[in-house]
CSV table of C-alpha atoms in Angstrom, one decimal:
chain,number,residue,atom,x,y,z
A,1,MET,CA,0.0,0.0,0.0
A,2,ALA,CA,2.9,2.4,0.8
A,3,MET,CA,4.4,1.8,-2.6
A,4,LEU,CA,1.1,2.6,-4.3
A,5,LYS,CA,0.7,5.8,-2.3
A,6,THR,CA,4.3,6.8,-3.2
A,7,SER,CA,3.5,6.0,-6.9
A,8,VAL,CA,0.3,8.1,-6.8
A,9,GLU,CA,2.1,11.0,-5.2
A,10,ARG,CA,4.9,10.9,-7.8
A,11,LEU,CA,2.4,10.8,-10.7
A,12,ASP,CA,0.4,13.7,-9.1
A,13,ARG,CA,3.6,15.7,-8.9
A,14,GLU,CA,4.5,14.9,-12.5
A,15,LEU,CA,1.1,16.0,-13.7
A,16,HIS,CA,0.6,19.1,-11.5
A,17,GLY,CA,4.1,20.1,-10.4
A,18,ASP,CA,4.1,22.1,-7.2
A,19,MET,CA,0.8,23.8,-8.0
A,20,VAL,CA,-1.5,21.0,-6.9
A,21,ASN,CA,-1.7,22.3,-3.3
A,22,THR,CA,-1.0,26.0,-3.9
A,23,PRO,CA,-3.8,28.4,-2.9
A,24,GLU,CA,-5.1,30.6,-5.7
A,25,ASN,CA,-3.8,33.8,-4.1
A,26,GLU,CA,-0.2,32.4,-4.1
A,27,MET,CA,-0.3,30.9,-7.5
A,28,GLU,CA,0.8,34.0,-9.4
A,29,SER,CA,3.9,34.5,-7.3
A,30,LEU,CA,4.8,30.8,-7.4
A,31,ILE,CA,4.7,30.7,-11.2
A,32,ILE,CA,6.6,34.0,-11.7
A,33,GLY,CA,9.2,32.9,-9.2
A,34,ARG,CA,9.6,29.6,-11.1
A,35,LEU,CA,9.8,31.5,-14.5
A,36,GLN,CA,12.6,33.7,-13.1
A,37,THR,CA,14.6,30.8,-11.5
A,38,ASN,CA,14.2,28.8,-14.7
A,39,SER,CA,15.4,31.8,-16.8
A,40,TRP,CA,18.6,32.2,-14.7
A,41,ARG,CA,19.3,28.5,-14.9
A,42,ASN,CA,19.0,28.4,-18.7
A,43,ASP,CA,20.7,31.7,-19.6
A,44,ILE,CA,17.4,33.3,-20.6
A,45,GLU,CA,16.5,36.9,-20.0
A,46,LEU,CA,12.9,37.1,-18.6
A,47,LEU,CA,11.6,40.4,-20.1
A,48,ARG,CA,7.9,40.4,-19.2
A,49,VAL,CA,5.3,38.3,-17.4
A,50,THR,CA,1.7,39.2,-17.7
A,51,PRO,CA,-0.9,37.0,-15.8
A,52,GLY,CA,-4.1,36.4,-17.7
A,53,LYS,CA,-7.4,34.8,-17.0
A,54,GLY,CA,-7.9,31.3,-18.4
A,55,ASN,CA,-11.1,29.3,-18.7
A,56,ASN,CA,-12.5,26.5,-16.6
A,57,VAL,CA,-12.8,23.4,-18.8
A,58,ARG,CA,-14.9,20.8,-17.1
A,59,VAL,CA,-12.8,19.8,-14.1
A,60,VAL,CA,-9.6,21.8,-14.8
A,61,GLU,CA,-8.8,25.5,-14.6
A,62,GLU,CA,-6.4,27.2,-17.0
A,63,VAL,CA,-3.6,29.2,-15.4
A,64,LEU,CA,-2.5,31.6,-18.2
A,65,PHE,CA,0.6,33.8,-18.5
A,66,ASN,CA,1.9,35.9,-21.4
A,67,VAL,CA,5.7,35.7,-21.2
A,68,VAL,CA,8.4,37.4,-23.2
A,69,VAL,CA,12.0,36.1,-23.0
A,70,ALA,CA,15.3,36.5,-24.9
A,71,GLY,CA,18.0,34.0,-25.5
A,72,ASP,CA,19.4,31.6,-28.0
A,73,TYR,CA,17.2,28.9,-29.6
A,74,PHE,CA,18.5,26.0,-27.6
A,75,ASP,CA,18.4,27.9,-24.3
A,76,ILE,CA,14.7,28.8,-25.0
A,77,PHE,CA,14.0,25.1,-25.9
A,78,ASN,CA,15.6,24.0,-22.6
A,79,TRP,CA,13.7,26.7,-20.7
A,80,LEU,CA,10.4,25.3,-22.0
A,81,GLN,CA,11.4,21.7,-21.1
A,82,THR,CA,12.3,22.8,-17.5
A,83,LEU,CA,8.9,24.6,-17.1
A,84,ASP,CA,7.1,21.5,-17.9
A,85,ASP,CA,9.1,19.6,-15.3
A,86,GLU,CA,8.5,22.2,-12.6
A,87,LEU,CA,5.0,23.4,-13.2
A,88,GLY,CA,3.4,20.1,-14.3
A,89,PHE,CA,1.5,19.9,-17.5
A,90,VAL,CA,2.3,23.1,-19.5
A,91,VAL,CA,1.0,24.0,-22.9
A,92,VAL,CA,2.3,26.7,-25.2
A,93,LYS,CA,-1.0,28.0,-26.7
A,94,GLN,CA,0.7,30.7,-28.8
A,95,PHE,CA,4.3,31.7,-29.6
A,96,ASP,CA,6.2,34.1,-31.8
A,97,LEU,CA,10.0,33.9,-32.3
A,98,GLN,CA,11.9,36.9,-33.8
A,99,PRO,CA,15.5,38.0,-33.8
A,100,ASP,CA,16.3,40.1,-30.8
A,101,SER,CA,16.7,43.6,-32.3
A,102,GLY,CA,18.8,44.7,-29.3
A,103,ASN,CA,21.5,42.1,-30.1
A,104,ARG,CA,24.1,42.9,-32.7
A,105,SER,CA,25.3,39.3,-33.2
A,106,GLY,CA,21.8,38.2,-34.4
A,107,GLU,CA,22.1,34.9,-32.5
A,108,ARG,CA,19.6,35.8,-29.8
A,109,LEU,CA,15.9,35.5,-30.2
A,110,ARG,CA,13.0,37.2,-28.6
A,111,ALA,CA,10.2,34.8,-27.8
A,112,ASN,CA,6.6,35.7,-26.9
A,113,PHE,CA,4.6,32.9,-25.4
A,114,THR,CA,1.2,32.3,-24.0
A,115,ILE,CA,1.8,29.6,-21.5
A,116,VAL,CA,-1.1,27.7,-19.9
A,117,SER,CA,-0.8,25.3,-17.0
A,118,TYR,CA,-3.7,23.3,-15.8
A,119,ARG,CA,-5.0,22.4,-12.3
A,120,GLU,CA,-8.1,20.7,-11.0
A,121,VAL,CA,-10.9,23.1,-10.2
A,122,ASN,CA,-11.2,21.6,-6.7
A,123,ASP,CA,-7.5,22.5,-6.0
A,124,ALA,CA,-8.2,26.1,-6.9
């Protein structure tokens, strides 16, 4: 029974990240903190984070953020992978990649994302 409980907790963490037991009034600061920490770890410049209002879809609530970052392609890719690991199931609903106009080398990109994470409505 203890092994099953541990397995369920691991799967719950994998699906929801740390958000599963986070109160709604702390959700925004948790996600913004994770975005910033993840950005530092992946050599990404976090330029802007704008919380938005998602929809409730049956038993899940969308937690939506518009995010602007700058970095090279592979760092942005790693940044997205790490977000999924830390925040649970994350979907990029919309994205736009463009050369970073403030960078002379032309290697850095500016990325605009609409990132959505999901949590059960009864956890909200």
